[in-house]
PDB file of C-alpha atoms and ligand atoms in Angstrom:
ATOM      1  CA  MET A 271      10.198 -28.340  -0.975  1.00 83.00           C
ATOM      2  CA  SER A 272      11.805 -24.998  -1.987  1.00 90.00           C
ATOM      3  CA  THR A 273      13.487 -22.762   0.553  1.00 96.00           C
ATOM      4  CA  ILE A 274      10.824 -20.191   0.074  1.00 98.00           C
ATOM      5  CA  GLU A 275       8.143 -22.675   0.861  1.00 98.00           C
ATOM      6  CA  GLN A 276       9.996 -23.814   3.950  1.00 98.00           C
ATOM      7  CA  ASN A 277      10.414 -20.205   5.089  1.00 98.00           C
ATOM      8  CA  LEU A 278       6.674 -19.538   4.429  1.00 98.00           C
ATOM      9  CA  GLN A 279       5.693 -22.467   6.614  1.00 98.00           C
ATOM     10  CA  ALA A 280       7.945 -21.343   9.516  1.00 98.00           C
ATOM     11  CA  VAL A 281       6.581 -17.836   9.310  1.00 98.00           C
ATOM     12  CA  ARG A 282       3.008 -19.054   9.225  1.00 98.00           C
ATOM     13  CA  ARG A 283       3.772 -21.202  12.307  1.00 98.00           C
ATOM     14  CA  SER A 284       5.241 -18.311  13.997  1.00 98.00           C
ATOM     15  CA  ILE A 285       2.088 -16.286  13.348  1.00 98.00           C
ATOM     16  CA  ALA A 286      -0.105 -19.056  14.509  1.00 98.00           C
ATOM     17  CA  GLN A 287       1.706 -19.405  17.719  1.00 98.00           C
ATOM     18  CA  ALA A 288       1.388 -15.754  18.536  1.00 98.00           C
ATOM     19  CA  ALA A 289      -2.237 -15.803  17.615  1.00 98.00           C
ATOM     20  CA  ASP A 290      -2.798 -18.753  19.853  1.00 98.00           C
ATOM     21  CA  GLN A 291      -1.130 -17.057  22.745  1.00 98.00           C
ATOM     22  CA  ALA A 292      -3.182 -13.897  22.114  1.00 98.00           C
ATOM     23  CA  GLN A 293      -6.293 -16.086  21.780  1.00 98.00           C
ATOM     24  CA  ARG A 294      -6.995 -14.738  18.398  1.00 98.00           C
ATOM     25  CA  PRO A 295      -7.797 -16.725  15.304  1.00 98.00           C
ATOM     26  CA  ALA A 296      -4.720 -17.095  13.186  1.00 97.00           C
ATOM     27  CA  ALA A 297      -6.859 -16.406  10.118  1.00 97.00           C
ATOM     28  CA  ASP A 298      -7.431 -12.977  11.305  1.00 98.00           C
ATOM     29  CA  VAL A 299      -3.776 -12.126  10.434  1.00 98.00           C
ATOM     30  CA  MET A 300      -2.904 -11.705   6.748  1.00 98.00           C
ATOM     31  CA  LEU A 301       0.716 -12.493   5.834  1.00 98.00           C
ATOM     32  CA  LEU A 302       1.987  -9.990   3.249  1.00 99.00           C
ATOM     33  CA  ALA A 303       5.083 -11.201   1.574  1.00 98.00           C
ATOM     34  CA  VAL A 304       7.418  -8.257   1.001  1.00 98.00           C
ATOM     35  CA  SER A 305       9.254  -9.172  -2.201  1.00 98.00           C
ATOM     36  CA  LYS A 306      11.170  -5.893  -2.759  1.00 97.00           C
ATOM     37  CA  THR A 307      14.576  -6.487  -4.404  1.00 97.00           C
ATOM     38  CA  PHE A 308      13.673 -10.177  -5.341  1.00 98.00           C
ATOM     39  CA  GLY A 309      12.546 -11.109  -8.675  1.00 97.00           C
ATOM     40  CA  ALA A 310       9.344 -12.454 -10.453  1.00 98.00           C
ATOM     41  CA  ASP A 311      10.737 -15.887  -9.876  1.00 97.00           C
ATOM     42  CA  ALA A 312      10.696 -15.519  -6.144  1.00 98.00           C
ATOM     43  CA  VAL A 313       7.160 -14.237  -6.264  1.00 98.00           C
ATOM     44  CA  LEU A 314       6.141 -17.214  -8.423  1.00 98.00           C
ATOM     45  CA  ALA A 315       7.830 -19.710  -5.984  1.00 98.00           C
ATOM     46  CA  ALA A 316       5.940 -18.131  -3.042  1.00 98.00           C
ATOM     47  CA  ALA A 317       2.583 -18.131  -5.099  1.00 98.00           C
ATOM     48  CA  ASP A 318       3.278 -21.881  -5.735  1.00 97.00           C
ATOM     49  CA  ALA A 319       3.474 -22.283  -1.977  1.00 97.00           C
ATOM     50  CA  GLY A 320      -0.065 -20.717  -1.561  1.00 97.00           C
ATOM     51  CA  GLN A 321       1.035 -17.104  -0.839  1.00 98.00           C
ATOM     52  CA  THR A 322      -1.302 -14.509  -2.503  1.00 98.00           C
ATOM     53  CA  ALA A 323      -0.475 -11.130  -1.179  1.00 98.00           C
ATOM     54  CA  PHE A 324       2.752  -9.269  -2.034  1.00 98.00           C
ATOM     55  CA  GLY A 325       4.183  -6.028  -0.833  1.00 98.00           C
ATOM     56  CA  GLU A 326       6.580  -3.723  -2.760  1.00 98.00           C
ATOM     57  CA  ASN A 327       8.388  -0.528  -1.937  1.00 98.00           C
ATOM     58  CA  TYR A 328       9.928   0.695  -5.156  1.00 97.00           C
ATOM     59  CA  LEU A 329       7.524   1.674  -7.894  1.00 98.00           C
ATOM     60  CA  GLN A 330       9.374   0.952 -11.150  1.00 98.00           C
ATOM     61  CA  GLU A 331      10.804  -2.286  -9.724  1.00 98.00           C
ATOM     62  CA  ALA A 332       7.198  -3.396  -8.620  1.00 98.00           C
ATOM     63  CA  LEU A 333       5.559  -2.437 -12.058  1.00 98.00           C
ATOM     64  CA  ASP A 334       8.261  -4.571 -13.960  1.00 98.00           C
ATOM     65  CA  LYS A 335       7.653  -7.492 -11.532  1.00 98.00           C
ATOM     66  CA  ILE A 336       3.898  -7.306 -11.608  1.00 98.00           C
ATOM     67  CA  ALA A 337       3.970  -7.396 -15.386  1.00 98.00           C
ATOM     68  CA  ALA A 338       6.422 -10.353 -15.465  1.00 98.00           C
ATOM     69  CA  VAL A 339       4.334 -12.320 -12.936  1.00 98.00           C
ATOM     70  CA  GLN A 340       1.119 -11.685 -14.763  1.00 97.00           C
ATOM     71  CA  ALA A 341       2.753 -12.733 -18.127  1.00 97.00           C
ATOM     72  CA  ALA A 342       4.027 -16.006 -16.449  1.00 97.00           C
ATOM     73  CA  GLN A 343       0.733 -16.702 -14.594  1.00 95.00           C
ATOM     74  CA  PRO A 344      -2.135 -14.713 -15.787  1.00 94.00           C
ATOM     75  CA  ASP A 345      -4.635 -16.431 -13.497  1.00 93.00           C
ATOM     76  CA  ALA A 346      -2.600 -16.354 -10.296  1.00 92.00           C
ATOM     77  CA  GLY A 347      -5.043 -13.878  -8.694  1.00 94.00           C
ATOM     78  CA  LEU A 348      -2.350 -12.068  -6.564  1.00 98.00           C
ATOM     79  CA  GLU A 349      -2.891  -9.076  -4.526  1.00 98.00           C
ATOM     80  CA  TRP A 350      -0.309  -6.220  -4.709  1.00 98.00           C
ATOM     81  CA  HIS A 351       0.254  -3.888  -1.763  1.00 99.00           C
ATOM     82  CA  PHE A 352       2.414  -0.678  -2.116  1.00 98.00           C
ATOM     83  CA  ILE A 353       4.342  -0.115   1.158  1.00 98.00           C
ATOM     84  CA  GLY A 354       6.999   2.424   0.087  1.00 98.00           C
ATOM     85  CA  PRO A 355       7.359   6.165   0.215  1.00 97.00           C
ATOM     86  CA  ILE A 356       4.859   7.882  -2.349  1.00 97.00           C
ATOM     87  CA  GLN A 357       5.947  10.855  -4.459  1.00 95.00           C
ATOM     88  CA  SER A 358       2.950  12.849  -5.525  1.00 95.00           C
ATOM     89  CA  ASN A 359       3.919  12.567  -9.312  1.00 97.00           C
ATOM     90  CA  LYS A 360       3.799   8.856  -9.096  1.00 97.00           C
ATOM     91  CA  THR A 361       0.295   8.280  -7.739  1.00 98.00           C
ATOM     92  CA  ARG A 362      -1.291   7.375 -11.027  1.00 98.00           C
ATOM     93  CA  PRO A 363       0.727   4.170 -11.555  1.00 98.00           C
ATOM     94  CA  ILE A 364       0.280   3.244  -8.017  1.00 98.00           C
ATOM     95  CA  THR A 365      -3.431   3.647  -8.029  1.00 98.00           C
ATOM     96  CA  GLU A 366      -3.629   1.901 -11.453  1.00 98.00           C
ATOM     97  CA  HIS A 367      -1.708  -1.193 -10.467  1.00 98.00           C
ATOM     98  CA  PHE A 368      -2.124  -1.865  -6.764  1.00 98.00           C
ATOM     99  CA  ASP A 369      -4.925  -3.215  -4.582  1.00 98.00           C
ATOM    100  CA  TRP A 370      -3.753  -1.632  -1.280  1.00 99.00           C
ATOM    101  CA  VAL A 371      -1.462   1.308  -0.349  1.00 99.00           C
ATOM    102  CA  HIS A 372      -0.127   1.199   3.245  1.00 98.00           C
ATOM    103  CA  THR A 373       1.811   4.433   3.227  1.00 98.00           C
ATOM    104  CA  VAL A 374      -0.560   7.331   2.935  1.00 98.00           C
ATOM    105  CA  GLU A 375       0.519  10.226   5.191  1.00 98.00           C
ATOM    106  CA  ARG A 376      -0.940  13.414   3.476  1.00 98.00           C
ATOM    107  CA  GLU A 377      -4.339  14.287   2.266  1.00 98.00           C
ATOM    108  CA  LYS A 378      -2.999  15.586  -1.047  1.00 98.00           C
ATOM    109  CA  ILE A 379      -1.656  12.162  -2.008  1.00 98.00           C
ATOM    110  CA  ALA A 380      -4.951  10.426  -0.994  1.00 98.00           C
ATOM    111  CA  VAL A 381      -6.896  12.852  -3.147  1.00 98.00           C
ATOM    112  CA  ARG A 382      -4.760  12.085  -6.176  1.00 98.00           C
ATOM    113  CA  LEU A 383      -5.061   8.278  -5.557  1.00 98.00           C
ATOM    114  CA  SER A 384      -8.767   8.711  -5.417  1.00 98.00           C
ATOM    115  CA  GLU A 385      -9.133  10.865  -8.426  1.00 98.00           C
ATOM    116  CA  GLN A 386      -6.817   8.598 -10.520  1.00 98.00           C
ATOM    117  CA  ARG A 387      -8.259   5.313  -9.502  1.00 98.00           C
ATOM    118  CA  PRO A 388      -9.527   3.604 -12.736  1.00 98.00           C
ATOM    119  CA  ALA A 389     -13.388   3.339 -12.789  1.00 98.00           C
ATOM    120  CA  GLU A 390     -13.300  -0.373 -13.477  1.00 98.00           C
ATOM    121  CA  LEU A 391     -11.323  -1.203 -10.463  1.00 98.00           C
ATOM    122  CA  PRO A 392     -12.844  -1.624  -6.864  1.00 98.00           C
ATOM    123  CA  GLU A 393     -12.013   1.057  -4.272  1.00 98.00           C
ATOM    124  CA  LEU A 394      -8.295   1.184  -3.326  1.00 99.00           C
ATOM    125  CA  ASN A 395      -7.728  -0.043   0.165  1.00 99.00           C
ATOM    126  CA  ILE A 396      -5.811   2.502   2.144  1.00 99.00           C
ATOM    127  CA  CYS A 397      -3.760   2.379   5.497  1.00 99.00           C
ATOM    128  CA  LEU A 398      -2.505   5.689   6.972  1.00 98.00           C
ATOM    129  CA  GLN A 399       1.183   5.443   8.052  1.00 98.00           C
ATOM    130  CA  VAL A 400       1.632   6.866  11.515  1.00 98.00           C
ATOM    131  CA  ASN A 401       4.848   8.046  13.016  1.00 96.00           C
ATOM    132  CA  ILE A 402       4.721   6.525  16.541  1.00 93.00           C
ATOM    133  CA  SER A 403       8.485   6.928  17.108  1.00 82.00           C
ATOM    134  CA  GLY A 404       8.161  10.711  17.065  1.00 74.00           C
ATOM    135  CA  GLU A 405      11.419  11.553  15.150  1.00 71.00           C
ATOM    136  CA  ALA A 406      11.281  14.562  12.687  1.00 62.00           C
ATOM    137  CA  SER A 407      13.111  12.520  10.058  1.00 60.00           C
ATOM    138  CA  LYS A 408      10.676   9.566  10.143  1.00 77.00           C
ATOM    139  CA  SER A 409       7.806   9.192   7.738  1.00 91.00           C
ATOM    140  CA  GLY A 410       4.174   9.051   8.832  1.00 97.00           C
ATOM    141  CA  VAL A 411       1.500  11.393  10.135  1.00 97.00           C
ATOM    142  CA  ALA A 412       1.996  12.630  13.632  1.00 96.00           C
ATOM    143  CA  PRO A 413      -0.536  11.067  16.000  1.00 97.00           C
ATOM    144  CA  ALA A 414      -2.057  14.552  16.912  1.00 97.00           C
ATOM    145  CA  ASP A 415      -2.735  15.025  13.109  1.00 97.00           C
ATOM    146  CA  LEU A 416      -4.033  11.556  12.524  1.00 98.00           C
ATOM    147  CA  PRO A 417      -7.820  12.036  13.292  1.00 98.00           C
ATOM    148  CA  ALA A 418      -8.256  14.878  10.872  1.00 98.00           C
ATOM    149  CA  LEU A 419      -6.333  13.038   8.144  1.00 98.00           C
ATOM    150  CA  ALA A 420      -8.401   9.882   8.788  1.00 98.00           C
ATOM    151  CA  HIS A 421     -11.760  11.659   8.576  1.00 98.00           C
ATOM    152  CA  ALA A 422     -10.605  13.494   5.404  1.00 98.00           C
ATOM    153  CA  VAL A 423      -9.465  10.225   3.697  1.00 98.00           C
ATOM    154  CA  ALA A 424     -12.631   8.335   4.737  1.00 98.00           C
ATOM    155  CA  GLN A 425     -14.662  10.852   2.669  1.00 98.00           C
ATOM    156  CA  LEU A 426     -12.846  10.194  -0.643  1.00 98.00           C
ATOM    157  CA  PRO A 427     -15.055   8.252  -3.065  1.00 98.00           C
ATOM    158  CA  ARG A 428     -12.617   5.827  -4.663  1.00 98.00           C
ATOM    159  CA  LEU A 429     -10.704   4.872  -1.629  1.00 98.00           C
ATOM    160  CA  ARG A 430     -11.659   2.535   1.266  1.00 98.00           C
ATOM    161  CA  LEU A 431      -9.934   3.487   4.497  1.00 98.00           C
ATOM    162  CA  ARG A 432      -9.071   0.253   6.197  1.00 99.00           C
ATOM    163  CA  GLY A 433      -6.739   1.201   9.064  1.00 98.00           C
ATOM    164  CA  LEU A 434      -3.311   2.224  10.262  1.00 98.00           C
ATOM    165  CA  MET A 435       0.316   1.140   9.374  1.00 98.00           C
ATOM    166  CA  ALA A 436       3.586   1.815  11.376  1.00 97.00           C
ATOM    167  CA  ILE A 437       7.294   1.096  11.163  1.00 96.00           C
ATOM    168  CA  PRO A 438       8.479   1.473  14.754  1.00 94.00           C
ATOM    169  CA  GLU A 439      12.262   1.971  15.665  1.00 91.00           C
ATOM    170  CA  PRO A 440      13.921  -1.585  15.625  1.00 92.00           C
ATOM    171  CA  GLU A 441      13.987  -2.864  19.091  1.00 93.00           C
ATOM    172  CA  THR A 442      15.196  -6.268  20.081  1.00 95.00           C
ATOM    173  CA  ASP A 443      13.449  -6.409  23.476  1.00 96.00           C
ATOM    174  CA  PRO A 444      10.018  -8.072  22.908  1.00 96.00           C
ATOM    175  CA  ALA A 445       8.323  -5.788  25.686  1.00 97.00           C
ATOM    176  CA  ARG A 446       9.522  -2.743  23.855  1.00 95.00           C
ATOM    177  CA  GLN A 447       8.403  -4.011  20.578  1.00 96.00           C
ATOM    178  CA  ARG A 448       4.955  -4.582  22.030  1.00 97.00           C
ATOM    179  CA  ALA A 449       4.824  -1.110  23.568  1.00 97.00           C
ATOM    180  CA  ALA A 450       5.170   0.531  20.159  1.00 96.00           C
ATOM    181  CA  PHE A 451       2.602  -1.586  18.634  1.00 98.00           C
ATOM    182  CA  ALA A 452       0.200  -1.010  21.492  1.00 98.00           C
ATOM    183  CA  GLN A 453       0.454   2.653  20.688  1.00 97.00           C
ATOM    184  CA  LEU A 454      -0.704   2.146  17.169  1.00 98.00           C
ATOM    185  CA  ARG A 455      -3.560  -0.060  18.379  1.00 98.00           C
ATOM    186  CA  GLN A 456      -4.664   2.582  20.785  1.00 98.00           C
ATOM    187  CA  LEU A 457      -4.738   5.252  17.985  1.00 98.00           C
ATOM    188  CA  PHE A 458      -6.696   2.733  15.857  1.00 98.00           C
ATOM    189  CA  GLN A 459      -9.114   2.157  18.759  1.00 98.00           C
ATOM    190  CA  GLN A 460      -9.669   5.870  19.141  1.00 98.00           C
ATOM    191  CA  LEU A 461     -10.562   6.316  15.577  1.00 98.00           C
ATOM    192  CA  ARG A 462     -13.063   3.431  15.707  1.00 98.00           C
ATOM    193  CA  ASP A 463     -14.511   4.869  18.809  1.00 98.00           C
ATOM    194  CA  GLY A 464     -14.827   8.149  16.703  1.00 97.00           C
ATOM    195  CA  GLY A 465     -17.020   6.434  14.292  1.00 97.00           C
ATOM    196  CA  LEU A 466     -14.606   5.215  11.500  1.00 98.00           C
ATOM    197  CA  ALA A 467     -15.177   1.587  10.377  1.00 97.00           C
ATOM    198  CA  LEU A 468     -11.578   0.500  10.402  1.00 98.00           C
ATOM    199  CA  ASP A 469     -10.514  -3.179  10.420  1.00 98.00           C
ATOM    200  CA  THR A 470      -6.856  -3.109   9.604  1.00 98.00           C
ATOM    201  CA  LEU A 471      -3.525  -2.784  11.774  1.00 98.00           C
ATOM    202  CA  SER A 472      -0.579  -3.327   9.393  1.00 98.00           C
ATOM    203  CA  MET A 473       2.263  -3.789  11.748  1.00 98.00           C
ATOM    204  CA  GLY A 474       5.137  -6.236  12.322  1.00 98.00           C
ATOM    205  CA  MET A 475       7.939  -7.334  10.122  1.00 98.00           C
ATOM    206  CA  SER A 476      10.439 -10.365  10.157  1.00 98.00           C
ATOM    207  CA  ALA A 477      12.079  -9.355  13.408  1.00 97.00           C
ATOM    208  CA  ASP A 478       8.968  -8.362  15.406  1.00 98.00           C
ATOM    209  CA  LEU A 479       5.986 -10.131  13.873  1.00 98.00           C
ATOM    210  CA  GLN A 480       5.063 -12.064  17.073  1.00 98.00           C
ATOM    211  CA  ALA A 481       4.944  -8.948  19.190  1.00 98.00           C
ATOM    212  CA  ALA A 482       2.742  -7.255  16.520  1.00 98.00           C
ATOM    213  CA  VAL A 483       0.286 -10.139  16.477  1.00 98.00           C
ATOM    214  CA  LEU A 484       0.210 -10.142  20.234  1.00 98.00           C
ATOM    215  CA  GLU A 485      -0.904  -6.541  20.069  1.00 98.00           C
ATOM    216  CA  GLY A 486      -3.571  -7.001  17.393  1.00 98.00           C
ATOM    217  CA  ALA A 487      -1.925  -6.916  14.037  1.00 98.00           C
ATOM    218  CA  THR A 488      -4.184  -7.962  11.225  1.00 98.00           C
ATOM    219  CA  ILE A 489      -1.443  -7.643   8.409  1.00 99.00           C
ATOM    220  CA  VAL A 490       2.216  -8.498   8.965  1.00 98.00           C
ATOM    221  CA  ARG A 491       4.622  -7.475   6.376  1.00 98.00           C
ATOM    222  CA  VAL A 492       7.446 -10.025   6.124  1.00 98.00           C
ATOM    223  CA  GLY A 493      10.306  -9.885   3.781  1.00 98.00           C
ATOM    224  CA  SER A 494      13.677 -11.363   4.689  1.00 98.00           C
ATOM    225  CA  ALA A 495      12.183 -14.359   6.872  1.00 98.00           C
ATOM    226  CA  ILE A 496      10.577 -15.546   3.559  1.00 98.00           C
ATOM    227  CA  PHE A 497      12.961 -14.487   0.709  1.00 98.00           C
ATOM    228  CA  GLY A 498      16.307 -14.244   2.535  1.00 97.00           C
ATOM    229  CA  SER A 499      18.368 -11.152   3.230  1.00 94.00           C
ATOM    230  CA  ARG A 500      18.260  -8.383   0.616  1.00 92.00           C
ATOM    231  CA  ASN A 501      21.120  -7.211  -1.488  1.00 84.00           C
ATOM    232  CA  TYR A 502      20.610  -3.587  -2.494  1.00 75.00           C
ATOM    233  CA  SER A 503      23.666  -3.326  -4.802  1.00 65.00           C
TER     234      SER A 503
HETATM  235  C1  LIG Q 271      11.164  -4.077   3.765  1.00 93.02           C
HETATM  236  C2  LIG Q 271       9.917  -3.797   4.467  1.00 93.02           C
HETATM  237  C3  LIG Q 271       9.234  -4.892   5.214  1.00 93.02           C
HETATM  238  C4  LIG Q 271       9.804  -6.230   5.406  1.00 93.02           C
HETATM  239  O1  LIG Q 271      10.945  -6.097   6.275  1.00 93.02           O
HETATM  240  P1  LIG Q 271      11.665  -7.459   6.736  1.00 93.02           P
HETATM  241  O2  LIG Q 271      12.510  -7.076   7.837  1.00 93.02           O
HETATM  242  O3  LIG Q 271      12.495  -7.929   5.586  1.00 93.02           O
HETATM  243  O4  LIG Q 271      10.650  -8.452   7.087  1.00 93.02           O
HETATM  244  C5  LIG Q 271       7.980  -4.504   5.877  1.00 93.02           C
HETATM  245  N1  LIG Q 271       7.504  -3.303   5.779  1.00 93.02           N
HETATM  246  C6  LIG Q 271       8.184  -2.247   5.056  1.00 93.02           C
HETATM  247  C7  LIG Q 271       7.381  -0.953   4.979  1.00 93.02           C
HETATM  248  C8  LIG Q 271       9.301  -2.589   4.432  1.00 93.02           C
HETATM  249  O5  LIG Q 271       9.937  -1.467   3.733  1.00 93.02           O
END
């Protein structure tokens, strides 16, 4: 068994344990394998081990990798999620090549993703990134501005607003990890109470995925626990 396959099994077990503890079906939690900085070979190894959804942060790297994976395995049927910062002049390749975008924080970006979504593709799945840590430097829409953004994005014809995403400040204490995720879940619940049909909470990474599942995550975004530590050089 490859290391990636072993790691995937361990991550799936960890998700299943937390889901069990939360009395949730483990099948309600999608594992997104974050393959940034790793090559097409790593994606193909994970796909061989049954992984179908992959997350990428850097657009050019992602486009090259998607093309390489498609050339090697045209029928793999993989799903690609964009989870990095979005520059407004890069919306077209994002909306042409991805199935999901988790990092929408401005209406202008959403409008462009909608207008540029190719007619032959289904609606682009969208999560709004929320700044739950409250620091000026951090990305994400402020909680106070979230309802207006969500209702605006929900109107756009070629997008399907699925839910919310956050990257909380790193915390080692499980109770603090959970408190941050609980905040996002409450915002999600408020939007649903306000009439939006949302079904997705994208939260939790390698170091805090169990806390996220305990607080209701439906997508966990896991990189290093699957592929190993990243080398950015
Ligand atoms: C890199 C990244 C991840 C994965 O982080 P790990 O700690 O390696 O699991 C998840 N989400 C986002 C937005 C990322 O940029």
